[in-house]
PDB file of C-alpha atoms in Angstrom:
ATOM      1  CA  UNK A 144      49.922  43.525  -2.674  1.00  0.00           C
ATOM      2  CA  UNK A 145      47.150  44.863  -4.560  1.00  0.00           C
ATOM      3  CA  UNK A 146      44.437  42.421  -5.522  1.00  0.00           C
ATOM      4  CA  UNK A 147      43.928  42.660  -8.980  1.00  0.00           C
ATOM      5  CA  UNK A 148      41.700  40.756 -11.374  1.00  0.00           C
ATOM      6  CA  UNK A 149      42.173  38.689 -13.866  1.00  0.00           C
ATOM      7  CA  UNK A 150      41.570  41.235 -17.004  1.00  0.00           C
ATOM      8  CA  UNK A 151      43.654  43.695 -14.907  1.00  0.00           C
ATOM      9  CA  UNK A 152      46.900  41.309 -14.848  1.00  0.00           C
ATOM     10  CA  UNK A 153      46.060  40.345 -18.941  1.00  0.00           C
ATOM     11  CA  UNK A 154      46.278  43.623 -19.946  1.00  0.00           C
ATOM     12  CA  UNK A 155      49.474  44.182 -17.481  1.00  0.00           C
ATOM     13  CA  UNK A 156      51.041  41.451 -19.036  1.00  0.00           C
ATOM     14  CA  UNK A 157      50.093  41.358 -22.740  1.00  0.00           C
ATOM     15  CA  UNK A 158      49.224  44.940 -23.276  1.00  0.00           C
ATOM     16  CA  UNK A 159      47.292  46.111 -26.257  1.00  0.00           C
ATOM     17  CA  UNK A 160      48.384  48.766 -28.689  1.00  0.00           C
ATOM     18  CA  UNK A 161      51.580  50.027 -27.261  1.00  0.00           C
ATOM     19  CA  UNK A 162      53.415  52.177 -29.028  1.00  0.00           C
ATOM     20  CA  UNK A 163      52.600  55.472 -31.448  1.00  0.00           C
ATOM     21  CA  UNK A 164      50.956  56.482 -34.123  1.00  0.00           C
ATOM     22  CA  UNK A 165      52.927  57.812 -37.035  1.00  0.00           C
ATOM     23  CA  UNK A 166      51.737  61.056 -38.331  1.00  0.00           C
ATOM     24  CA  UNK A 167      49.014  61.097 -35.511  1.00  0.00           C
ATOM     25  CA  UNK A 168      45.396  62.513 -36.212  1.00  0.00           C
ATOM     26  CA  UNK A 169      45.203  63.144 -32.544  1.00  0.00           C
ATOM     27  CA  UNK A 170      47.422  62.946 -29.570  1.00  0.00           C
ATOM     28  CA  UNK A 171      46.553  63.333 -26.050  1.00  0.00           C
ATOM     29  CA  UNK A 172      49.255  63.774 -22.913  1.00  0.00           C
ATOM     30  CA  UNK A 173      48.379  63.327 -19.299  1.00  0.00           C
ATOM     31  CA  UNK A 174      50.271  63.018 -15.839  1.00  0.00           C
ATOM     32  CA  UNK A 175      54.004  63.585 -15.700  1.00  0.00           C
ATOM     33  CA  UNK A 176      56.872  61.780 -14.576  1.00  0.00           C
ATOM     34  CA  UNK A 177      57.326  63.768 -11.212  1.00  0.00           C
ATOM     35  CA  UNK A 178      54.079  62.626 -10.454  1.00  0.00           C
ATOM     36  CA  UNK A 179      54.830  59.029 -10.580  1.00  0.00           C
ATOM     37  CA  UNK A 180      52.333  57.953 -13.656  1.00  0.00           C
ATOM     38  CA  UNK A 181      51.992  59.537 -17.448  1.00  0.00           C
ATOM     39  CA  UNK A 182      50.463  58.879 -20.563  1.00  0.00           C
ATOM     40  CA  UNK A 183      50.790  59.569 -23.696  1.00  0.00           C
ATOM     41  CA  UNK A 184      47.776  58.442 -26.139  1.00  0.00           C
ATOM     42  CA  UNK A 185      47.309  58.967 -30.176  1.00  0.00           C
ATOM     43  CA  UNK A 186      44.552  57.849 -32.283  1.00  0.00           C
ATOM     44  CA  UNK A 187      43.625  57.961 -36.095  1.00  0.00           C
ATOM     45  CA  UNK A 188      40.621  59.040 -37.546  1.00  0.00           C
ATOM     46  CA  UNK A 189      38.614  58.498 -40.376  1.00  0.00           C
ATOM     47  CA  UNK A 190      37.854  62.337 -41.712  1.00  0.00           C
ATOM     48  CA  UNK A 191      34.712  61.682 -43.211  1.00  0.00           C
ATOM     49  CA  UNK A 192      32.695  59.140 -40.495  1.00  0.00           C
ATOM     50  CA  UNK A 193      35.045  60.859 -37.403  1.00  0.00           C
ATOM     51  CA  UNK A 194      35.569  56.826 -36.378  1.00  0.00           C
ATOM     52  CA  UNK A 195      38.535  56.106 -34.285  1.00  0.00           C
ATOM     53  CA  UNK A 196      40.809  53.707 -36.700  1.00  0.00           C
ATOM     54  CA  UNK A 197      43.489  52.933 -34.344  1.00  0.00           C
ATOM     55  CA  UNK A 198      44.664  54.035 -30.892  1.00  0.00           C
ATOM     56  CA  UNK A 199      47.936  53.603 -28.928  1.00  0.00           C
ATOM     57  CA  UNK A 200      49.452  54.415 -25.577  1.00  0.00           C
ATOM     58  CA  UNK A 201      52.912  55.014 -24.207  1.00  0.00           C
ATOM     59  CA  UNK A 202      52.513  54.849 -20.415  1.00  0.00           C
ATOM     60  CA  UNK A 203      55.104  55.073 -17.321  1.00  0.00           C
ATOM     61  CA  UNK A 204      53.147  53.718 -14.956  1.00  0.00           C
ATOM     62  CA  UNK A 205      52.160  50.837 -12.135  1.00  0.00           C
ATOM     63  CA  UNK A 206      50.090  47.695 -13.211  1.00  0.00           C
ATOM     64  CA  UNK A 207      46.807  49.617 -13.034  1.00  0.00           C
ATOM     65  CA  UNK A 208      48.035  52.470 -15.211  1.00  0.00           C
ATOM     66  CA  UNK A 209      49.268  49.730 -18.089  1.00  0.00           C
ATOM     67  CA  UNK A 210      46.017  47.853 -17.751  1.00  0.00           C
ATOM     68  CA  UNK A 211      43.822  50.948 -17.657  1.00  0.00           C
ATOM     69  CA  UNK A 212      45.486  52.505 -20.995  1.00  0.00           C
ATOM     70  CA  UNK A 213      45.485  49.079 -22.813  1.00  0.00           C
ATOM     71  CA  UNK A 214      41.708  48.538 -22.377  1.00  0.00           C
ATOM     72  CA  UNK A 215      41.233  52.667 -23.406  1.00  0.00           C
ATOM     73  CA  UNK A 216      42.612  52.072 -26.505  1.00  0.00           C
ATOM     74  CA  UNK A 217      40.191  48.961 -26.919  1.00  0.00           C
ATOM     75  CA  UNK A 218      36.910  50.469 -26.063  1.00  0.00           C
ATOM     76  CA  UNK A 219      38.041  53.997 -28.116  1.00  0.00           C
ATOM     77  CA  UNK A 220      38.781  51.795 -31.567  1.00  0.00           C
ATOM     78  CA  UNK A 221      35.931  51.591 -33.375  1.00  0.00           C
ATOM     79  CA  UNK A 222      33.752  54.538 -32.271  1.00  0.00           C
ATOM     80  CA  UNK A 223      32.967  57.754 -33.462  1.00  0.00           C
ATOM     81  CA  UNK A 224      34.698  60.995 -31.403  1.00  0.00           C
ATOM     82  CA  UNK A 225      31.504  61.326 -29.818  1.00  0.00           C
ATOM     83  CA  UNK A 226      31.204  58.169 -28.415  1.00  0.00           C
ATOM     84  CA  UNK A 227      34.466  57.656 -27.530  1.00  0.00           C
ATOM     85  CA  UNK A 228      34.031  60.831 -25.526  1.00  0.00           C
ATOM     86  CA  UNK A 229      31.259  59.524 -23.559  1.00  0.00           C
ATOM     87  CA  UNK A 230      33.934  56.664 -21.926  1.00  0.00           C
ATOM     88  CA  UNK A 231      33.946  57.556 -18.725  1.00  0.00           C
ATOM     89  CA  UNK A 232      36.651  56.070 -16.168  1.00  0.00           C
ATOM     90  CA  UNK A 233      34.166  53.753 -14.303  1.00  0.00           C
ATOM     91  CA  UNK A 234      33.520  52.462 -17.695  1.00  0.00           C
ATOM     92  CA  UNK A 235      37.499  51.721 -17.717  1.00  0.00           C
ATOM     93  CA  UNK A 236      37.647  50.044 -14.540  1.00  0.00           C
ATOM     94  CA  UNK A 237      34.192  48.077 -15.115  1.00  0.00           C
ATOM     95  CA  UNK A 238      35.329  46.419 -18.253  1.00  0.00           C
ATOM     96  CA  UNK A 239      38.714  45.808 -16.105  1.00  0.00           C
ATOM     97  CA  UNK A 240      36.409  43.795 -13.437  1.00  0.00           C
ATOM     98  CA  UNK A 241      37.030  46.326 -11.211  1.00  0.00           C
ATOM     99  CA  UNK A 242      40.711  48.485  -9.886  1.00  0.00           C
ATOM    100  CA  UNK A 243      41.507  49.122  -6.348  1.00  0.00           C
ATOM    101  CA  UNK A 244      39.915  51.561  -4.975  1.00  0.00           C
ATOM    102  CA  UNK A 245      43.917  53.273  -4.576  1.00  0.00           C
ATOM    103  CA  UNK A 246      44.069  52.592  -7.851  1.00  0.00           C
ATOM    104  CA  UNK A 247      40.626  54.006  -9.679  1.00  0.00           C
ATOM    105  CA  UNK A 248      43.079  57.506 -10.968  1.00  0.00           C
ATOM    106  CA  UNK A 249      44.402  55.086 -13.285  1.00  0.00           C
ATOM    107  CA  UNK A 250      41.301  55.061 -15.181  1.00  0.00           C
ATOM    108  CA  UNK A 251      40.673  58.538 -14.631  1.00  0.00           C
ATOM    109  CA  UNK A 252      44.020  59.324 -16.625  1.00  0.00           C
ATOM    110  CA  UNK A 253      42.967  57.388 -19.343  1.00  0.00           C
ATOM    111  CA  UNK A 254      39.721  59.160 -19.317  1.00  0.00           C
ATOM    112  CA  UNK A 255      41.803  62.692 -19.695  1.00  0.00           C
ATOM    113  CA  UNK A 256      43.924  61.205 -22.243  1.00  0.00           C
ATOM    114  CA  UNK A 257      41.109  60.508 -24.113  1.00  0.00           C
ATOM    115  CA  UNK A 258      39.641  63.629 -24.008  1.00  0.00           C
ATOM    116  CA  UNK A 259      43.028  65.486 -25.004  1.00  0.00           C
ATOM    117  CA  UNK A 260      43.222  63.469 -27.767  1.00  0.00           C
ATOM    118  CA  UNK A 261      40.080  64.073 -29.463  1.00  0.00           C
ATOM    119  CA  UNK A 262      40.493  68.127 -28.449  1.00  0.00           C
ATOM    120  CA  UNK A 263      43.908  67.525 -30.293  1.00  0.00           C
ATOM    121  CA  UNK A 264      42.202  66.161 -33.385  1.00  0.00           C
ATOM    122  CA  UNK A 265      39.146  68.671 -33.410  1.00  0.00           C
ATOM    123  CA  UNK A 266      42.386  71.100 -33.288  1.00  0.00           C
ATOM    124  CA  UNK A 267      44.102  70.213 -36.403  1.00  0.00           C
ATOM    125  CA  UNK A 268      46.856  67.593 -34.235  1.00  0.00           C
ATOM    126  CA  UNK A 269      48.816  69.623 -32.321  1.00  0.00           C
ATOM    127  CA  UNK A 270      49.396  67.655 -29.447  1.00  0.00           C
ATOM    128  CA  UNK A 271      47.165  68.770 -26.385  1.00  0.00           C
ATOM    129  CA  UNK A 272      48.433  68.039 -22.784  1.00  0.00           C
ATOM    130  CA  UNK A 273      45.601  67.420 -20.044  1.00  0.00           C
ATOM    131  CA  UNK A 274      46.661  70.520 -18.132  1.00  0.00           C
ATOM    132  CA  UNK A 275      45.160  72.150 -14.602  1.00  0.00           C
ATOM    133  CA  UNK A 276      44.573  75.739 -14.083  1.00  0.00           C
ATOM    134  CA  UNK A 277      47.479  77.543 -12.016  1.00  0.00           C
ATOM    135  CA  UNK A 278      44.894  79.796 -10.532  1.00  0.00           C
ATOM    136  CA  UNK A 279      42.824  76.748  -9.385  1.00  0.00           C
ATOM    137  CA  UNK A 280      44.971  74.233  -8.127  1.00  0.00           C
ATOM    138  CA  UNK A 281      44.189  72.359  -4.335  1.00  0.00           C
ATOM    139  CA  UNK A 282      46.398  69.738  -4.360  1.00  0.00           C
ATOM    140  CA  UNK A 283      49.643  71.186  -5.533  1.00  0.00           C
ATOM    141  CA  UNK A 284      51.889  68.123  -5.050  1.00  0.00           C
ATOM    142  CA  UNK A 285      50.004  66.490  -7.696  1.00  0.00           C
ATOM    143  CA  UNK A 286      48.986  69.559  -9.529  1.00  0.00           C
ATOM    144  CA  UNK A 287      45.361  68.737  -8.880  1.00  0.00           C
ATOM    145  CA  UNK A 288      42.672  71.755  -9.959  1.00  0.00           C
ATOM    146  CA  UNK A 289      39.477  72.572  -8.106  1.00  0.00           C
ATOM    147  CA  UNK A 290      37.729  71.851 -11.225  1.00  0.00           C
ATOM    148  CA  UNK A 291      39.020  67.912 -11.483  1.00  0.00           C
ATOM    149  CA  UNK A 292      38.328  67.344  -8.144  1.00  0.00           C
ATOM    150  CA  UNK A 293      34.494  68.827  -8.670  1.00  0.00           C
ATOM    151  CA  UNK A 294      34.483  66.699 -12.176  1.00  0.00           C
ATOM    152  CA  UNK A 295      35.576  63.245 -10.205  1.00  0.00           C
ATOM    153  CA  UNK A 296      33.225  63.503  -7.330  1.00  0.00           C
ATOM    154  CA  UNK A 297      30.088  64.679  -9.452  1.00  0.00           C
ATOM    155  CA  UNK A 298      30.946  61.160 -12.274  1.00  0.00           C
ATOM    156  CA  UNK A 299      31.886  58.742  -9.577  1.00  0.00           C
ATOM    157  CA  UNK A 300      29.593  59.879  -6.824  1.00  0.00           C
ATOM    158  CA  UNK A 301      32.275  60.623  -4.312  1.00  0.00           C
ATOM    159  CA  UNK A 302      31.772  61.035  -0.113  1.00  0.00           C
ATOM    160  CA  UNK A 303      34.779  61.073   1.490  1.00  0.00           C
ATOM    161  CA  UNK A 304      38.424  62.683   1.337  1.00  0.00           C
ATOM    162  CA  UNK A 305      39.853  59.353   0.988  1.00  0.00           C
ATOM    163  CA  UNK A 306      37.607  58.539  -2.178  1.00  0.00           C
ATOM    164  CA  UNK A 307      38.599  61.686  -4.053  1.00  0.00           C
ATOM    165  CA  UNK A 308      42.066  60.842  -3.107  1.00  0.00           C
ATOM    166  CA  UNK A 309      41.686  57.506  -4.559  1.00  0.00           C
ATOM    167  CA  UNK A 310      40.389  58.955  -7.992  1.00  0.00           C
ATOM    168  CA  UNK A 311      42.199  62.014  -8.333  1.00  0.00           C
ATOM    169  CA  UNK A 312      45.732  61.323  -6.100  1.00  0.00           C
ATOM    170  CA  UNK A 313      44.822  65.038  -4.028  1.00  0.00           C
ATOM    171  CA  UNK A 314      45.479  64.889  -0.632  1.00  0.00           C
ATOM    172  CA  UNK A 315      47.843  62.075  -0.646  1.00  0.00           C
ATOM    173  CA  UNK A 316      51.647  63.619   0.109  1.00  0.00           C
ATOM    174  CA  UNK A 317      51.604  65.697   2.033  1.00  0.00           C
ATOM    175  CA  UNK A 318      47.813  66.182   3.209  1.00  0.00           C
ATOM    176  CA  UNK A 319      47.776  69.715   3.621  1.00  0.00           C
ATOM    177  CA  UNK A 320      44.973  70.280   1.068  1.00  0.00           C
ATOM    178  CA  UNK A 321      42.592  67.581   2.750  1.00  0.00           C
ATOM    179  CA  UNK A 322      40.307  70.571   4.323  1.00  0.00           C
ATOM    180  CA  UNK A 323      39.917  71.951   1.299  1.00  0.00           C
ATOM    181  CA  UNK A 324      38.915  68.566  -0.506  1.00  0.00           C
ATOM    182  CA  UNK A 325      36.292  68.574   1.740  1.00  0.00           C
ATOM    183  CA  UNK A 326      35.466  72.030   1.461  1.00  0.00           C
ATOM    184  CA  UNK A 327      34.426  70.833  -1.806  1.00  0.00           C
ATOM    185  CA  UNK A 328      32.883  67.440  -1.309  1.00  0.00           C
ATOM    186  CA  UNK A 329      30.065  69.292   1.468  1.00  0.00           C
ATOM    187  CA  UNK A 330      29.640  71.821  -1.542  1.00  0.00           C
ATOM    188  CA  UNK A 331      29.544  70.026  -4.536  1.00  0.00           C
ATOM    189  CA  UNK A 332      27.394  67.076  -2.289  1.00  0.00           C
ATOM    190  CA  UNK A 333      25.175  69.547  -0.294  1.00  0.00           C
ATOM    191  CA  UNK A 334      24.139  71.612  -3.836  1.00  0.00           C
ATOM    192  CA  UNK A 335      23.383  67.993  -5.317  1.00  0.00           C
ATOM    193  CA  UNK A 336      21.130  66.928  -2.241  1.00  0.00           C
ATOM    194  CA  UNK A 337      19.319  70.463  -2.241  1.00  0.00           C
ATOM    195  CA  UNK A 338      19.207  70.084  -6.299  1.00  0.00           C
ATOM    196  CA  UNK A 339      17.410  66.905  -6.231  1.00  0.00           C
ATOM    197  CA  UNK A 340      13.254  66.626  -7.079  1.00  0.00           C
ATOM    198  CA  UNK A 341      11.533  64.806  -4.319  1.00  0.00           C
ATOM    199  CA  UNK A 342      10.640  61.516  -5.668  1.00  0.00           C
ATOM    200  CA  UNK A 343       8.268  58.881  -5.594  1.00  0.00           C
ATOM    201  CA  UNK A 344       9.857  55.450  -4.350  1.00  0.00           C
ATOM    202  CA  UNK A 345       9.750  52.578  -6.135  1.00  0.00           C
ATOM    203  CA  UNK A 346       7.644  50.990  -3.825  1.00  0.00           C
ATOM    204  CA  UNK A 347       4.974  53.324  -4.396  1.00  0.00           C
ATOM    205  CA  UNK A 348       4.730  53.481  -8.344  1.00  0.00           C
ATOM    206  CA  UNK A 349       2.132  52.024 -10.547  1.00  0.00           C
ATOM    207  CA  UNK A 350       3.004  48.995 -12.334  1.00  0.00           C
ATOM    208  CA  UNK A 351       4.025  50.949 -15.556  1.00  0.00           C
ATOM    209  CA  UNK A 352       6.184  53.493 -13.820  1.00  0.00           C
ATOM    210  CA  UNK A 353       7.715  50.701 -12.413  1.00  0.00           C
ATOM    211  CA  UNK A 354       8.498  49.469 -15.969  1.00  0.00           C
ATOM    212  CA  UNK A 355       9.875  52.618 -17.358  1.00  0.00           C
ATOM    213  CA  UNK A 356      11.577  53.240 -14.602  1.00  0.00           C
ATOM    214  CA  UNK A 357      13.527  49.818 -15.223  1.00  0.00           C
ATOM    215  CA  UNK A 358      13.627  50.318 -18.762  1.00  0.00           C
ATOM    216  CA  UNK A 359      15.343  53.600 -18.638  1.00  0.00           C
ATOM    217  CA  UNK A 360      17.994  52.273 -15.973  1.00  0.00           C
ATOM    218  CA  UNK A 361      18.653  49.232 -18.554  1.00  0.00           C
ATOM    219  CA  UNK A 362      18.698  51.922 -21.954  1.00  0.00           C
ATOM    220  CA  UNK A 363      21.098  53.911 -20.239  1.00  0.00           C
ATOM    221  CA  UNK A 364      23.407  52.327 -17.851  1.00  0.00           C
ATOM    222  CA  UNK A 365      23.263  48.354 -18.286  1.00  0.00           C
ATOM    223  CA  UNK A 366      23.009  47.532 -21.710  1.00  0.00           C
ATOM    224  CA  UNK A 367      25.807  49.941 -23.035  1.00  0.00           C
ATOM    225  CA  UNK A 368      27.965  48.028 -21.431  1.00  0.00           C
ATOM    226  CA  UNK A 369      26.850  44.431 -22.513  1.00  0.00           C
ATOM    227  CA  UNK A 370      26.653  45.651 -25.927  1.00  0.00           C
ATOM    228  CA  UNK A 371      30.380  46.545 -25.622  1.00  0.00           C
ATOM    229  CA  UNK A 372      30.613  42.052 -25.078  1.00  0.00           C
ATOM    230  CA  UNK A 373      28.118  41.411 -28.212  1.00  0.00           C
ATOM    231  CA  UNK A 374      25.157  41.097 -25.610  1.00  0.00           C
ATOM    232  CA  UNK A 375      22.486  43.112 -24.084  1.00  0.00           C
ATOM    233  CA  UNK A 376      19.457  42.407 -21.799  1.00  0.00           C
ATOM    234  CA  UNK A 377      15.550  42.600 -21.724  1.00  0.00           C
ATOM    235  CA  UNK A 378      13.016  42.962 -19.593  1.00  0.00           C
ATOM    236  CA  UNK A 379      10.622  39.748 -19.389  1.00  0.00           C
ATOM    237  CA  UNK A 380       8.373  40.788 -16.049  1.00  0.00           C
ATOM    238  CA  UNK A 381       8.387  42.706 -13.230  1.00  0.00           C
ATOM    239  CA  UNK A 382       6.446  41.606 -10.117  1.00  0.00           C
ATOM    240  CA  UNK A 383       6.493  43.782  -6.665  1.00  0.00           C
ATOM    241  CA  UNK A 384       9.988  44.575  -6.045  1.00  0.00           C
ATOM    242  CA  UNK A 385      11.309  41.340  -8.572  1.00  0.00           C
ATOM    243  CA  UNK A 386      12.364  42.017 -12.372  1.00  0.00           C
ATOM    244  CA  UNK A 387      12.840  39.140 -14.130  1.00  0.00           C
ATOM    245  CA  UNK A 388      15.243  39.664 -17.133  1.00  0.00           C
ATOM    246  CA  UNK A 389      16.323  37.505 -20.248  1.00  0.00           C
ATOM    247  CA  UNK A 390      20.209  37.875 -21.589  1.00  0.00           C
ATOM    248  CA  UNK A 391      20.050  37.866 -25.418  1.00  0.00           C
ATOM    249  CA  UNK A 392      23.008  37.895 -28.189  1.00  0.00           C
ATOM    250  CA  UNK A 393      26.705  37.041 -26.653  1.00  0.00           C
ATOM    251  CA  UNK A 394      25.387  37.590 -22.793  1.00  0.00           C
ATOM    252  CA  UNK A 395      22.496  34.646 -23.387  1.00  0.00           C
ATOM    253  CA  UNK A 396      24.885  31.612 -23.605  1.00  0.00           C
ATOM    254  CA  UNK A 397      27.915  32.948 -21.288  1.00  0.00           C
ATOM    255  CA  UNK A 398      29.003  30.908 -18.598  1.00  0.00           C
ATOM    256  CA  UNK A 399      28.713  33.817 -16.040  1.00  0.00           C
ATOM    257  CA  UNK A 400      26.009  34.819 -17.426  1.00  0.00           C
ATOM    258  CA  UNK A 401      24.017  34.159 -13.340  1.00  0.00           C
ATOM    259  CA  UNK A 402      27.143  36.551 -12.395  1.00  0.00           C
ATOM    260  CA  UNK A 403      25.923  39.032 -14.708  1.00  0.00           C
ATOM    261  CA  UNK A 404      22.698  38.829 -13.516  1.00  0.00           C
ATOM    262  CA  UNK A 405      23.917  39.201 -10.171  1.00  0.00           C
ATOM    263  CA  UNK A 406      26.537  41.357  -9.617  1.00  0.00           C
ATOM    264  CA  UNK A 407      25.941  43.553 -12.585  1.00  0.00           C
ATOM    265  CA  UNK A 408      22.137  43.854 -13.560  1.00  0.00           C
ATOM    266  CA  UNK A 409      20.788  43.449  -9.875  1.00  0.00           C
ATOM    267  CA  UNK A 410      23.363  45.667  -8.393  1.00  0.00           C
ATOM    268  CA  UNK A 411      22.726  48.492 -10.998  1.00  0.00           C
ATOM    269  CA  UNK A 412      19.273  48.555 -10.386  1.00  0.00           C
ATOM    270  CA  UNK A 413      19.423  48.364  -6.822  1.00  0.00           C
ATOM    271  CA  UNK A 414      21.949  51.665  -6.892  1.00  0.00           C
ATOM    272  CA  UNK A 415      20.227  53.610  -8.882  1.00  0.00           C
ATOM    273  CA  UNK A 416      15.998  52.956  -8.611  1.00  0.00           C
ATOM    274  CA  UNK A 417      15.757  50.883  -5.102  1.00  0.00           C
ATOM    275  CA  UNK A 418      17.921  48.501  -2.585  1.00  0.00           C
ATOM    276  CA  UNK A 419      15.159  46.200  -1.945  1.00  0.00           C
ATOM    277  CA  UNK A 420      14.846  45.107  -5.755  1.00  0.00           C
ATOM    278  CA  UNK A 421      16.102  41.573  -6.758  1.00  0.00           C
ATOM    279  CA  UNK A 422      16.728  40.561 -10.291  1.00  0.00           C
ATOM    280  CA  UNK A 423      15.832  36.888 -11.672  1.00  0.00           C
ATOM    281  CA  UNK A 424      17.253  35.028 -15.214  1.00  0.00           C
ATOM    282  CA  UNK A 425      14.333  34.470 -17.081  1.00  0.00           C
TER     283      UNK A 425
END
């Protein structure tokens, strides 16, 4: 049985927005039946700010897929097409607590749904289906293209077979396409590793690159998402390899908030600037 958290099994259970939109602005179609998960998503947009006014999903799907659609449809409401085009399927699973790893191309089909439907609206409506080039399909028992398998692992920093399976379903009937997969993942990986500048480690910086360089990690992937909860987070001192960092608005007063801290904040920065950094409440 799949461990699922509590926000997954809420939105299972008492889904959001389920249904259709009459006289849709925008409708977005992904997966198919044969394929064991599909979904159907339409919004409605204001035609002068371009907000998303409303957004529902019809899904045939497993827990995950119900729970990943539900919580799409919250975090699209509300925001312009632009920003609702920035949602990303780790943002999906993140304000989920987390899917199973089997489960992460859940998200990624709400992510595609998404992006249909605001291609659909910027096309006057006509319903646009999240479709994969004949000419470019790998995975053919799940009608998986070159190009979504090249998308996934570039967004969600993938390394093995078994991860793009997770996130994209290739390679998981049959197998037959798994040497291609990889094909990809040493091609997409190896341009990456020879792409990236040589850089100085964290370690190593003066005190103010050290700040900026914490700064721009918070601006662009930590408070986003804490804003999305009524929150957001600020940097109070940095000493050696130690940030110490104040919650403000909604995050300040939350229960979890040493969780956040934690498991969020510290973890983010340790991904993405250094392992060895550790993150106190101030």
């Amino acid at each position: 049985m799949w461990d699922y958290t509590d926000k997954v099994m809420d939105h299972f259970k008492n889904p959001r927005n389920v249904g259709a939109i009459p006289n849709a602005d925008g409708t977005g179609q992904v997966g198919s039946l044969v394929c064991g998960d599909a979904l159907r998503l339409t919004i409605k947009v204001n035609k002068e700010t371009e907000v998303i006014e409303d957004a529902k999903f019809e899904t045939f799907g497993c827990a995950s897929a119900i729970a990943s659609s539900s919580m799409l449809t919250e975090m699209a409401k509300g925001k312009t097409l632009d920003e609702a085009a920035k949602i990303t399927n780790q943002d999906i699973a993140d304000q989920l607590g987390n899917l199973p790893a089997e489960k992460m191309h859940c998200s990624v089909m709400g992510m595609e749904a998404l992006e249909a439907a605001i291609k659909s609206y910027r096309q006057g409506g006509k319903p646009v289906v999240f479709e994969q080039q004949e000419e470019k399909i790998v995975c053919r028992c799940f009608n998986v293209s070159e190009e979504a398998i090249i998308k996934a692992i570039r967004l969600n920093h993938l390394k093995t077979v078994e991860d793009v399976t997770h996130f994209t379903k290739a390679g998981g009937a049959c197998g037959r396409c798994k040497g291609d997969i990889q094909k990809i993942l040493d091609k997409v990986n190896g341009a990456q590793e020879n792409a990236a500048p040589v850089q100085k480690s964290f370690s190593d910086m003066t005190v103010v690159e050290k700040i900026k360089t914490v700064e721009r990690v918070l601006e662009e992937e930590i408070r986003p998402k804490l804003n999305m909860d009524g929150g957001s987070a600020e940097l109070v001192d940095l000493s050696g390899m130690t940030a110490k960092i104040r919650l403000v608005g909604m995050c300040s007063g939350c229960m979890n908030a040493q969780a956040t801290i934690k498991n969020f904040i510290e973890k983010t920065l340790q991904e993405k600037i250094d392992p060895s950094i550790t993150v106190e409440q101030a």
